[in-house]
PDB file of C-alpha atoms in Angstrom:
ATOM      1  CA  UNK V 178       3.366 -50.047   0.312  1.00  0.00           C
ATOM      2  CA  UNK V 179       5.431 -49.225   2.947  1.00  0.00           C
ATOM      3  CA  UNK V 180       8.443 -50.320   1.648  1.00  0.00           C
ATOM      4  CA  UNK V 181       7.631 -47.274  -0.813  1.00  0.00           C
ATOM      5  CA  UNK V 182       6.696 -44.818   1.753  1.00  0.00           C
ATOM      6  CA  UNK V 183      10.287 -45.257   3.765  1.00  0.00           C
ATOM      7  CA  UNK V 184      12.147 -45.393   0.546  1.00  0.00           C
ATOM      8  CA  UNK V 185      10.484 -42.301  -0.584  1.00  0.00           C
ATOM      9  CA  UNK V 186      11.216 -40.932   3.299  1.00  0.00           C
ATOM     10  CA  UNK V 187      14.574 -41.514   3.039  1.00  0.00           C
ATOM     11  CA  UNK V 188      15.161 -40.293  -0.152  1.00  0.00           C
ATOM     12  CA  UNK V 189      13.248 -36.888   0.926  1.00  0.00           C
ATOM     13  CA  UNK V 190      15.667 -36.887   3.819  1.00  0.00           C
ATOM     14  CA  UNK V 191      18.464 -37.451   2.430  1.00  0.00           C
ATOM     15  CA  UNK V 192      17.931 -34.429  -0.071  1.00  0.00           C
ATOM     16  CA  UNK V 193      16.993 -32.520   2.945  1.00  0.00           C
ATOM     17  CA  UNK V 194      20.368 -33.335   4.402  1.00  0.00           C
ATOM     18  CA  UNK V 195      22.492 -32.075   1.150  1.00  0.00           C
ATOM     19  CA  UNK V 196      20.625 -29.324   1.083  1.00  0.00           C
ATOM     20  CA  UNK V 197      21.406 -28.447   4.733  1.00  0.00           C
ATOM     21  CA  UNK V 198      25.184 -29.265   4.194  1.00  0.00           C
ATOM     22  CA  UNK V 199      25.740 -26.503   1.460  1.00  0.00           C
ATOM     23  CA  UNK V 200      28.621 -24.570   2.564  1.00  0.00           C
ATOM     24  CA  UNK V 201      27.726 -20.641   4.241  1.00  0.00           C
ATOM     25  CA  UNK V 202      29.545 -18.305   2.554  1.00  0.00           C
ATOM     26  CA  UNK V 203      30.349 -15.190   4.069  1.00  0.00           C
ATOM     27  CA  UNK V 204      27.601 -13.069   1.954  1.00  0.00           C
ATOM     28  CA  UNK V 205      24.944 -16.074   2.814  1.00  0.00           C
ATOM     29  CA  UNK V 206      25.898 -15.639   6.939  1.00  0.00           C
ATOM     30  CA  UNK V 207      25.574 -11.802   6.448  1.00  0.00           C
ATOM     31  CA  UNK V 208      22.397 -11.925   4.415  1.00  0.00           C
ATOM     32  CA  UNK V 209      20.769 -14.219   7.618  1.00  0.00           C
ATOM     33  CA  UNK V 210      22.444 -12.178   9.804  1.00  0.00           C
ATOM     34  CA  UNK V 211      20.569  -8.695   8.679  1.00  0.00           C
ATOM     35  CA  UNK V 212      16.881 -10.403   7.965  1.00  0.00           C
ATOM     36  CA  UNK V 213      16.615 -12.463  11.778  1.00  0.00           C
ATOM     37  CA  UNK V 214      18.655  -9.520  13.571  1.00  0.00           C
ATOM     38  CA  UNK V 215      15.634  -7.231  15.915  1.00  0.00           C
ATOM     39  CA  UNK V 216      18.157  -4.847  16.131  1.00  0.00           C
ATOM     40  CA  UNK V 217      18.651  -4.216  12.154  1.00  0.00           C
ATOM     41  CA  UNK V 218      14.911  -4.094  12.159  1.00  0.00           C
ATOM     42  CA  UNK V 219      14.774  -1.364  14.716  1.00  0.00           C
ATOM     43  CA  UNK V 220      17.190   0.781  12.789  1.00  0.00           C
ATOM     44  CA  UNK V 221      15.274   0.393   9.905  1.00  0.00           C
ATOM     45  CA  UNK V 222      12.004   1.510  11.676  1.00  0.00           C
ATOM     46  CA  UNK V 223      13.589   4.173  13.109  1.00  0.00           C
ATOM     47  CA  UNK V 224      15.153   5.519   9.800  1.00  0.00           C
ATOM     48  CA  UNK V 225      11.570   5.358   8.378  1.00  0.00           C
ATOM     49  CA  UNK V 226      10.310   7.649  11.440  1.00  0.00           C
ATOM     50  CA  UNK V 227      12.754   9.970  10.601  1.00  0.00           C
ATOM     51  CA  UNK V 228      12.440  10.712   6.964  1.00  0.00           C
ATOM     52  CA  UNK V 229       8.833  11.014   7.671  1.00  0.00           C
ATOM     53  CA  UNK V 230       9.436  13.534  10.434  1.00  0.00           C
ATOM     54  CA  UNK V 231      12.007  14.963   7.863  1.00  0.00           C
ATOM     55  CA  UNK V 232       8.751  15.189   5.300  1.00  0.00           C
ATOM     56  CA  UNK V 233       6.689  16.617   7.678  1.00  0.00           C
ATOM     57  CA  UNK V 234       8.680  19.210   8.413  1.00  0.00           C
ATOM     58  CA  UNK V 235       9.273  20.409   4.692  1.00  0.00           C
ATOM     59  CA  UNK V 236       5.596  19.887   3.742  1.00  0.00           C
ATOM     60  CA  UNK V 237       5.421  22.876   6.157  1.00  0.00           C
ATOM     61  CA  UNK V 238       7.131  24.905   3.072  1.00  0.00           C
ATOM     62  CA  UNK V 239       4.413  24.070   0.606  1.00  0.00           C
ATOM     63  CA  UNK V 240       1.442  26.084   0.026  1.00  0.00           C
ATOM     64  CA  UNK V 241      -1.768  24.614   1.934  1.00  0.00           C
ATOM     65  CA  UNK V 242      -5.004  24.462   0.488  1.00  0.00           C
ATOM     66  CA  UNK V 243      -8.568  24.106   2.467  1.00  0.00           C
ATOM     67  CA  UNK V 244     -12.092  23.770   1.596  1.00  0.00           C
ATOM     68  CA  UNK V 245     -15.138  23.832   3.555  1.00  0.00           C
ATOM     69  CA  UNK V 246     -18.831  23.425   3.002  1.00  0.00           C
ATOM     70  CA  UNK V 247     -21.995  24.106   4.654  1.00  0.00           C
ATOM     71  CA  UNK V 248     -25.871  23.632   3.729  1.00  0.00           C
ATOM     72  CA  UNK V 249     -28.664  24.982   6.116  1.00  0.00           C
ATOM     73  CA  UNK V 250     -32.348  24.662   5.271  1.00  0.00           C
ATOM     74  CA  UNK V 251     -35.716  25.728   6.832  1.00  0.00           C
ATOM     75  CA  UNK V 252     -38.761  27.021   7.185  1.00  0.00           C
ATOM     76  CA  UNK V 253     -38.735  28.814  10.357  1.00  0.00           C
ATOM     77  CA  UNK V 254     -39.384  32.088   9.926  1.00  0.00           C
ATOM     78  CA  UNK V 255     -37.026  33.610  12.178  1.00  0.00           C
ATOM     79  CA  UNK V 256     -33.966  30.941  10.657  1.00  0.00           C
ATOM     80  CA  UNK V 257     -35.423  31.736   7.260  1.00  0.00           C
ATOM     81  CA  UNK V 258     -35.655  35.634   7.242  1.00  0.00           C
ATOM     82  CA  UNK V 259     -32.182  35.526   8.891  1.00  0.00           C
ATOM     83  CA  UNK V 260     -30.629  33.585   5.592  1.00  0.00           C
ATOM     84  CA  UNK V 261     -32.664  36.059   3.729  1.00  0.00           C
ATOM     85  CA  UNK V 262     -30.325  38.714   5.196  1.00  0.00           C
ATOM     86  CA  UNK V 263     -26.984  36.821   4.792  1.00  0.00           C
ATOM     87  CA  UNK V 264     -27.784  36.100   1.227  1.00  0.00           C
ATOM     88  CA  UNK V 265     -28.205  39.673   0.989  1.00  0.00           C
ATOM     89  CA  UNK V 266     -32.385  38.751  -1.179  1.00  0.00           C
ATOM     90  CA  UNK V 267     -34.565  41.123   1.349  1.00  0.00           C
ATOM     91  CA  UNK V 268     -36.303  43.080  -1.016  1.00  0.00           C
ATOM     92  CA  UNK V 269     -36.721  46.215   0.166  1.00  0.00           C
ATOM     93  CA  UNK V 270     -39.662  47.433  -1.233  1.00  0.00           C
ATOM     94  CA  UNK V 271     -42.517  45.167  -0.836  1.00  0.00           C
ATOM     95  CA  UNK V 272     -42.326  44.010   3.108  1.00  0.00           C
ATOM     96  CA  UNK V 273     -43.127  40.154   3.154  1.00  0.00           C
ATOM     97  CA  UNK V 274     -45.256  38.159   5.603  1.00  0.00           C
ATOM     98  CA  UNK V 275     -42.796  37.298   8.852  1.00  0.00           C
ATOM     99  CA  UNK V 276     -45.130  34.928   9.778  1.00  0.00           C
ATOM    100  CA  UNK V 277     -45.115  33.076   6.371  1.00  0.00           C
ATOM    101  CA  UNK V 278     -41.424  33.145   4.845  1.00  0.00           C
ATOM    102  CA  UNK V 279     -40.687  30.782   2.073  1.00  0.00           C
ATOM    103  CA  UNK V 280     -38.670  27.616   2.830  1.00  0.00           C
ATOM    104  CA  UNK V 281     -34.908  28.694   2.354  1.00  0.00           C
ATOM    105  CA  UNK V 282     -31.976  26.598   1.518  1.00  0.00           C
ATOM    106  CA  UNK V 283     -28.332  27.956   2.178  1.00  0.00           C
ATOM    107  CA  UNK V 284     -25.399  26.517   1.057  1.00  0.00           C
ATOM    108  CA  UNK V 285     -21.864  27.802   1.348  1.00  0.00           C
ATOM    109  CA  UNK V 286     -18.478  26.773  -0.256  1.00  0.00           C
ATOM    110  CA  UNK V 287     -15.408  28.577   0.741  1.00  0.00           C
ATOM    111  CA  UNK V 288     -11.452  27.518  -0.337  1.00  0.00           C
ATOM    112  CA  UNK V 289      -8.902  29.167   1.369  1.00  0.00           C
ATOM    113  CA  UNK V 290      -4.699  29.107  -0.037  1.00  0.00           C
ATOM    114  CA  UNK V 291      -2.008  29.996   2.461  1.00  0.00           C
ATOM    115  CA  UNK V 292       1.468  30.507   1.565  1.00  0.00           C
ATOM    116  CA  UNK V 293       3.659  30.644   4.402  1.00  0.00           C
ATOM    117  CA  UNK V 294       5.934  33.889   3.796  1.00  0.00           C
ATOM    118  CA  UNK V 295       7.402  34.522   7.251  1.00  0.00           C
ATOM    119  CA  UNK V 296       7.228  32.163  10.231  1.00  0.00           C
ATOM    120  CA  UNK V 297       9.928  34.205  12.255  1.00  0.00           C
ATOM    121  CA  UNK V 298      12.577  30.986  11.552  1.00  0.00           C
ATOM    122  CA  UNK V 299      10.341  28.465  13.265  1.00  0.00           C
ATOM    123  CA  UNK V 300      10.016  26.165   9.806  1.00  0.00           C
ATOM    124  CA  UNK V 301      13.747  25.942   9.097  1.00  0.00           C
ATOM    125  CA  UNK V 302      14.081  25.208  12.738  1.00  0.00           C
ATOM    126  CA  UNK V 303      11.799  22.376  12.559  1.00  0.00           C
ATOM    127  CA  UNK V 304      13.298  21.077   9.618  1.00  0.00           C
ATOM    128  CA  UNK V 305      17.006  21.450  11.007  1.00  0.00           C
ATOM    129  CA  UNK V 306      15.510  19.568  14.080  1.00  0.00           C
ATOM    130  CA  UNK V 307      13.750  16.250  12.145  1.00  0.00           C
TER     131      UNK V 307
END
């Protein structure tokens, strides 16, 4: 049995060995040269950095596009009668209870699109700069 495992070791190793004595060619060398180099890493971080700064800076070209939300509820009368007003309801004509408003839920959705026309140069600045 272990006549078979050191037969079977030194075949392993001496596959291992032709293997390791395949001739480096000069693309091979350069190809190990450019995946364990730090610095070639760097660069390529720091290339990455800069296209995104270089996107960042045109995105401030585009068109933006917001949207908000808010939801208020209650039953106190003084929060309650003063939704009443902002939802523009108050019925003038019959005066209600102040004492006993109505629960009153108030929700408001807004969007908002800005175009940037004029910035005074500052956008073409910041993208000659990234």
């Amino acid at each position: 049995m272990t006549k078979a495992v050191a037969i079977c070791g030194l075949a392993l190793l001496g596959a291992w060995a032709a293997l390791a004595a395949e001739p480096w060619t000069l693309e091979r060398a350069l190809r190990q040269a450019l995946a364990d180099n730090p610095d070639a890493r760097l660069a390529q971080h720091r290339l990455a950095a800069a296209q995104a700064g270089l996107d960042q800076a045109n995105a401030a070209f585009w068109p933006r596009l917001q949207f908000q939300s808010s939801y208020a509820g209650s039953d106190n009368p003084m929060q309650a009668f003063g939704s009443i007003l902002n939802q523009r309801a108050y019925n003038y004509g019959s005066p209600p209870d102040f004492n006993d408003l109505p629960a009153v839920d108030n929700l408001n959705v807004r969007g908002l699109a800005t175009v940037p026309l004029y910035a005074g140069g500052r956008t073409t600045a910041a993208r000659h700069a990234a």
